[in-house]
JSON list of C-alpha atoms in Angstrom, two decimals:
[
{"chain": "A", "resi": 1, "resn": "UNK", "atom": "CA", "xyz": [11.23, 1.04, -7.44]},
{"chain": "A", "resi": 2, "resn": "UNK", "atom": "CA", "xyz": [7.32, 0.22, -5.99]},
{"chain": "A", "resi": 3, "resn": "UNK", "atom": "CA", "xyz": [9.06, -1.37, -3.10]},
{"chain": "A", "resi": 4, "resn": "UNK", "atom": "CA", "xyz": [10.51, 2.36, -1.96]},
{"chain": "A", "resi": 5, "resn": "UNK", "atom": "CA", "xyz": [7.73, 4.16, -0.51]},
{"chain": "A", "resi": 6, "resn": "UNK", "atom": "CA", "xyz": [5.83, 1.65, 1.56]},
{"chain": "A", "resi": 7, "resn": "UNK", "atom": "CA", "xyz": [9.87, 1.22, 3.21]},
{"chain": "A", "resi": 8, "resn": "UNK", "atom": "CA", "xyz": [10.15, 4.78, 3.53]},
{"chain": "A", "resi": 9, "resn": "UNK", "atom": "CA", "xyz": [6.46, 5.29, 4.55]},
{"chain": "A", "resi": 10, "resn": "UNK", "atom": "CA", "xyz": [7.57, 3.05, 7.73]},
{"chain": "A", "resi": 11, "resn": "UNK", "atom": "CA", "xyz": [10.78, 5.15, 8.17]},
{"chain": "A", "resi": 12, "resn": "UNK", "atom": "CA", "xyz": [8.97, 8.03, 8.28]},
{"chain": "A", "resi": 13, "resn": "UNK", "atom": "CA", "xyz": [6.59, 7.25, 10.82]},
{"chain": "A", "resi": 14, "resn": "UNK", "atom": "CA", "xyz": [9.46, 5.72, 13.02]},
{"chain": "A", "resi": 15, "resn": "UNK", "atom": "CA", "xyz": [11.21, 8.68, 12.58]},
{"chain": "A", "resi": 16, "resn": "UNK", "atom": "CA", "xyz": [8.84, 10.74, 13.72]},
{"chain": "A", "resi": 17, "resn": "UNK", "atom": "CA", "xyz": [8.24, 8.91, 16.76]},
{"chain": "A", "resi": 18, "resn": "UNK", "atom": "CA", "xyz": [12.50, 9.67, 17.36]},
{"chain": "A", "resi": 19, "resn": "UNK", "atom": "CA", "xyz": [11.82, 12.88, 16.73]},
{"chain": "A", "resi": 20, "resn": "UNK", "atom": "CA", "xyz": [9.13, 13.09, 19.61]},
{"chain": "A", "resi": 21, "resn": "UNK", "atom": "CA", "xyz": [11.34, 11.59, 21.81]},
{"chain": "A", "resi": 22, "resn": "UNK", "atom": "CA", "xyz": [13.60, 13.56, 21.92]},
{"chain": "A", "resi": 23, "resn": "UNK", "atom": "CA", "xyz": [11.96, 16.49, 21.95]},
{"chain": "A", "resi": 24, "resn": "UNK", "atom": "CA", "xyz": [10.15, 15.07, 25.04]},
{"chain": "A", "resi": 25, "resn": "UNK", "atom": "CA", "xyz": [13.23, 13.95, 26.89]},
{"chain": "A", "resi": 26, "resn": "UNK", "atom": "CA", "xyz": [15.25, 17.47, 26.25]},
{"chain": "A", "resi": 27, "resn": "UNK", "atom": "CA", "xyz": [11.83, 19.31, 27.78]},
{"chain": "A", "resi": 28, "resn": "UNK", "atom": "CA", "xyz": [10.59, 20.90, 24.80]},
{"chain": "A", "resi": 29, "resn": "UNK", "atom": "CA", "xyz": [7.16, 21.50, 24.52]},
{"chain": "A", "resi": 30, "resn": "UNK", "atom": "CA", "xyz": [6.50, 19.89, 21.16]},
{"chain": "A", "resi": 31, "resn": "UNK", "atom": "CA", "xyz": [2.48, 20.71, 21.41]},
{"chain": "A", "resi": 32, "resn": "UNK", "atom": "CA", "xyz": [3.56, 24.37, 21.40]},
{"chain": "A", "resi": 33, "resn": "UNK", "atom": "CA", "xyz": [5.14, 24.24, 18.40]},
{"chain": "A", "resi": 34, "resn": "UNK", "atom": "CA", "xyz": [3.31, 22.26, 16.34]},
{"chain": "A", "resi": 35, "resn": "UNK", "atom": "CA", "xyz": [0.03, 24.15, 17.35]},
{"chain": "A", "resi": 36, "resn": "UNK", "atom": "CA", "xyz": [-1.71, 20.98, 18.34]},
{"chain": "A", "resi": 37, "resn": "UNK", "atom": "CA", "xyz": [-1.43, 17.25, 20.77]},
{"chain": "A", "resi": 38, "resn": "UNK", "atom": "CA", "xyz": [1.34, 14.77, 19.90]},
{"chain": "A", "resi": 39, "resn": "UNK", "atom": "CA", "xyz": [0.67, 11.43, 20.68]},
{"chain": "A", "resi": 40, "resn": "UNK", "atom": "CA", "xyz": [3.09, 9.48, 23.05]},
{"chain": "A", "resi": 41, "resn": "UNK", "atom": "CA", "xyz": [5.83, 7.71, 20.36]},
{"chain": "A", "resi": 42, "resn": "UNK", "atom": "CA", "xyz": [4.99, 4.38, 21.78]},
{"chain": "A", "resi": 43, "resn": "UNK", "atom": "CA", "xyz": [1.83, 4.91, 19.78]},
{"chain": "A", "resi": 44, "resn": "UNK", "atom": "CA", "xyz": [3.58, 6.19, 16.93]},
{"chain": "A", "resi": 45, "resn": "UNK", "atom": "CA", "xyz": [6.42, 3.50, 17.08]},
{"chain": "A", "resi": 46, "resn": "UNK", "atom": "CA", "xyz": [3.48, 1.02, 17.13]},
{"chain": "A", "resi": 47, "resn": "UNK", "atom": "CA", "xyz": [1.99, 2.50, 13.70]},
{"chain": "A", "resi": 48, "resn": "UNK", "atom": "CA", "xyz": [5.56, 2.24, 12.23]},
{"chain": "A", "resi": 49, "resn": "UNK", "atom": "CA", "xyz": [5.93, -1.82, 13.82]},
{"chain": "A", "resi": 50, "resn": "UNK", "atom": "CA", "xyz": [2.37, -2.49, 11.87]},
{"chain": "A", "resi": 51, "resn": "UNK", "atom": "CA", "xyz": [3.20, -0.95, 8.64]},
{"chain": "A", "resi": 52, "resn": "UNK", "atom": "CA", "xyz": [6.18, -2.46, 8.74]},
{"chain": "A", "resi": 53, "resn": "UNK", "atom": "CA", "xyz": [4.39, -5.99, 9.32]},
{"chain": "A", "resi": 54, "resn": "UNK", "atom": "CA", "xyz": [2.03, -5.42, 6.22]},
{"chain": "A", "resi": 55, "resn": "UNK", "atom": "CA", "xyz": [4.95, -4.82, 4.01]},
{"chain": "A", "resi": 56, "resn": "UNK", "atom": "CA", "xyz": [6.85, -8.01, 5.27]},
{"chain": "A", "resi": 57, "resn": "UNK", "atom": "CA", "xyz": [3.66, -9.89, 4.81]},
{"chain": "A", "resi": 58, "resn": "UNK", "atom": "CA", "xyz": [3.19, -8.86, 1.26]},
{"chain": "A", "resi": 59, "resn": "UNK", "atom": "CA", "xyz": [6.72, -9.64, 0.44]},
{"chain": "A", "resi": 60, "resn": "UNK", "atom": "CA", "xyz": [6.88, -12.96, 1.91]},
{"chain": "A", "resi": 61, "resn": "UNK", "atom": "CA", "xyz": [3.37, -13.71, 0.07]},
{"chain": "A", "resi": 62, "resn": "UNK", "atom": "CA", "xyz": [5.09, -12.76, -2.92]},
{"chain": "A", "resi": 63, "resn": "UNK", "atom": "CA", "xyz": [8.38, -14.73, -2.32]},
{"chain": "A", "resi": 64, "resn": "UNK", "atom": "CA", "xyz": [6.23, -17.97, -1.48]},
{"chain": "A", "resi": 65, "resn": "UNK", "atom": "CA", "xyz": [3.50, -17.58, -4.66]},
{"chain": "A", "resi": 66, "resn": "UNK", "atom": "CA", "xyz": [6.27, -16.84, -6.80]},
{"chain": "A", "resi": 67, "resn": "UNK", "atom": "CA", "xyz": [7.66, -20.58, -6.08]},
{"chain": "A", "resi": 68, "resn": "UNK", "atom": "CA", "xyz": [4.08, -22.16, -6.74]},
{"chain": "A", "resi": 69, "resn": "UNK", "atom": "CA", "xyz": [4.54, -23.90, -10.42]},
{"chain": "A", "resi": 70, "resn": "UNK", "atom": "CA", "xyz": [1.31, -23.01, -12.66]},
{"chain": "A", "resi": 71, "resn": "UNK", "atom": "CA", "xyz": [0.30, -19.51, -11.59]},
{"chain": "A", "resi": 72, "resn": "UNK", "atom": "CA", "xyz": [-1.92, -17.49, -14.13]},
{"chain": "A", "resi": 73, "resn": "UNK", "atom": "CA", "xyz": [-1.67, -14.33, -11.85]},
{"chain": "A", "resi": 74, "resn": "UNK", "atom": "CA", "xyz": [1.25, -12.00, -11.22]},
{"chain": "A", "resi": 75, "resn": "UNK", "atom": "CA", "xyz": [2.25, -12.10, -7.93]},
{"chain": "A", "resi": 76, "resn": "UNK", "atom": "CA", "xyz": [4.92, -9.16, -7.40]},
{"chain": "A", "resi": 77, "resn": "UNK", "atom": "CA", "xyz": [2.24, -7.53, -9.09]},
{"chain": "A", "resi": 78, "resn": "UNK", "atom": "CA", "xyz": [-0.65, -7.90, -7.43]},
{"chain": "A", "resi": 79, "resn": "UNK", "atom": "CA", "xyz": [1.01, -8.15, -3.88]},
{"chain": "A", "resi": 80, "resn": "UNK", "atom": "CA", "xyz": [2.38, -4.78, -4.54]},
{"chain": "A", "resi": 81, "resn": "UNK", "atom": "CA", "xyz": [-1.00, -3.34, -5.36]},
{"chain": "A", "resi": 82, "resn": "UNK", "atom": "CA", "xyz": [-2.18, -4.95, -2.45]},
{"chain": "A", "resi": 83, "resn": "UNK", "atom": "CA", "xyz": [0.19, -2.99, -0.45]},
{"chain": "A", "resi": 84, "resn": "UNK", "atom": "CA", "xyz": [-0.37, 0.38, -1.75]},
{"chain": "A", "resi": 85, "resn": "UNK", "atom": "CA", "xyz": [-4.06, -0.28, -1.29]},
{"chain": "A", "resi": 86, "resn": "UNK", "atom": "CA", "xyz": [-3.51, -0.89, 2.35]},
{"chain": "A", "resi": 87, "resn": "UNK", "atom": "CA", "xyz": [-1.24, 1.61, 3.05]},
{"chain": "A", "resi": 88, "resn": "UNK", "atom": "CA", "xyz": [-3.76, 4.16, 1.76]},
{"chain": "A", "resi": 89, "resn": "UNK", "atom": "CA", "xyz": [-6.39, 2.63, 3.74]},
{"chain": "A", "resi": 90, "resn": "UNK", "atom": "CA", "xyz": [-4.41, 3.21, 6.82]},
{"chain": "A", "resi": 91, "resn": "UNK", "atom": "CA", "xyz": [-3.58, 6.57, 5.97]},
{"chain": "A", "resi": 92, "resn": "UNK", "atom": "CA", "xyz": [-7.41, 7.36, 4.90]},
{"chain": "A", "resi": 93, "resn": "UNK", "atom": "CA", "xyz": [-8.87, 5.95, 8.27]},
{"chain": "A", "resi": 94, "resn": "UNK", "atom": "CA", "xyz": [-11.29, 7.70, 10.28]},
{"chain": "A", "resi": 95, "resn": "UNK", "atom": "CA", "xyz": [-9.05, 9.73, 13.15]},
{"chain": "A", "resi": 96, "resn": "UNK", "atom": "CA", "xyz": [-10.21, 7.80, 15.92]},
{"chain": "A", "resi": 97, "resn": "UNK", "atom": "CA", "xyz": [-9.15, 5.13, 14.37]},
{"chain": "A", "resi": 98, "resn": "UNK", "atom": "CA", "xyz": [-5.16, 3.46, 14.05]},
{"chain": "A", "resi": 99, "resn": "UNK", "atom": "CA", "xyz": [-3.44, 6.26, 15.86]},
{"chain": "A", "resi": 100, "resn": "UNK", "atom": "CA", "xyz": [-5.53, 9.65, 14.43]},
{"chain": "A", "resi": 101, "resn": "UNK", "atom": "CA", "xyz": [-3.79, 12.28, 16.63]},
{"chain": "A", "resi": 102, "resn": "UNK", "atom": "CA", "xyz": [0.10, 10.90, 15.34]},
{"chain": "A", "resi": 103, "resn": "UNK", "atom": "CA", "xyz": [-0.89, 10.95, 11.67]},
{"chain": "A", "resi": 104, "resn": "UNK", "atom": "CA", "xyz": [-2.75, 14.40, 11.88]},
{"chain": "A", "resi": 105, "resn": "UNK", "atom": "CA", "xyz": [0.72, 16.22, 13.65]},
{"chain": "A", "resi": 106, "resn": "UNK", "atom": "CA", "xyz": [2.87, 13.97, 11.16]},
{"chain": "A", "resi": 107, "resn": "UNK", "atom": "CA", "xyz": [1.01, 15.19, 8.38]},
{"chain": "A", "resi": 108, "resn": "UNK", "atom": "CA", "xyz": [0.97, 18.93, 9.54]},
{"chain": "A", "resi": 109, "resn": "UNK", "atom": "CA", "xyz": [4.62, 19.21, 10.03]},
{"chain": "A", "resi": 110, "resn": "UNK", "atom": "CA", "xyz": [5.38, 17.94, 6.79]},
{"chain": "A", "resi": 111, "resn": "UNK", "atom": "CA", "xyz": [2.74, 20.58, 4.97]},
{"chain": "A", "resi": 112, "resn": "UNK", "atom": "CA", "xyz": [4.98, 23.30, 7.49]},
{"chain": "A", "resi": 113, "resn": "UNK", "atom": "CA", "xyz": [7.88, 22.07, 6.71]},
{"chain": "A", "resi": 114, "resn": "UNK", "atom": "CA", "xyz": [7.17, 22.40, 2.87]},
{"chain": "A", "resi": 115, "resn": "UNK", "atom": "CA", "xyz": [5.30, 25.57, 3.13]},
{"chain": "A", "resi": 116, "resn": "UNK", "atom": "CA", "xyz": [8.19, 26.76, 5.38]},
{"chain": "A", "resi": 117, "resn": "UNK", "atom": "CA", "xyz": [10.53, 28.03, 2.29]},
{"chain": "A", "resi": 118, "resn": "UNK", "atom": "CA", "xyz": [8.58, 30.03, 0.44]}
]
């Protein structure tokens, strides 16, 4: 189950970037509605392409400490730590850093989209 939301982190992200896409390409002015700039989805897709790269990473240092006999540590474990750790790193950075202006409008649509209901 700790495997779920780093994978759906990533899907998110990439998601948005379709989402921005296609908004762009149909001619809707996606800065209007959001209330704020949207990065170019090349940038976004590019977030999604190094989360994703982090999680593989993590797995296959799992998969390949798993197979070393003698290991006092636990390495689903503390790869999976290791993964949330960086993924709230990345989320935490600084805004001019790793793509600032996707994760702020990413992160404001979802608050409007919850908010939205009630």
């Amino acid at each position: 189950a700790s495997v779920r939301p780093p994978l759906l982190v990533v899907i998110t992200v990439a998601g948005w970037a379709w989402v921005i896409r296609v908004c762009r390409a149909s001619a809707m002015n996606l800065e209007l509605v959001l209330g704020g700039a949207v990065q170019p989805p090349v940038a976004t897709y590019h977030g999604a392409l190094v989360m994703l790269s982090l999680l593989m990473s993590m797995h296959t240092i799992h998969i390949v400490a798993s197979d070393i006999p003698g290991l006092t540590w636990r390495p689903w474990l503390t790869c999976n730590l290791l993964l949330h750790a960086l993924f709230v790193v990345l989320a935490l950075m600084p805004r001019q850093t790793f793509h600032g202006e996707a994760r702020l409008s990413l992160v404001r649509t979802l608050v409007e989209s919850v908010l939205a209901p009630l």
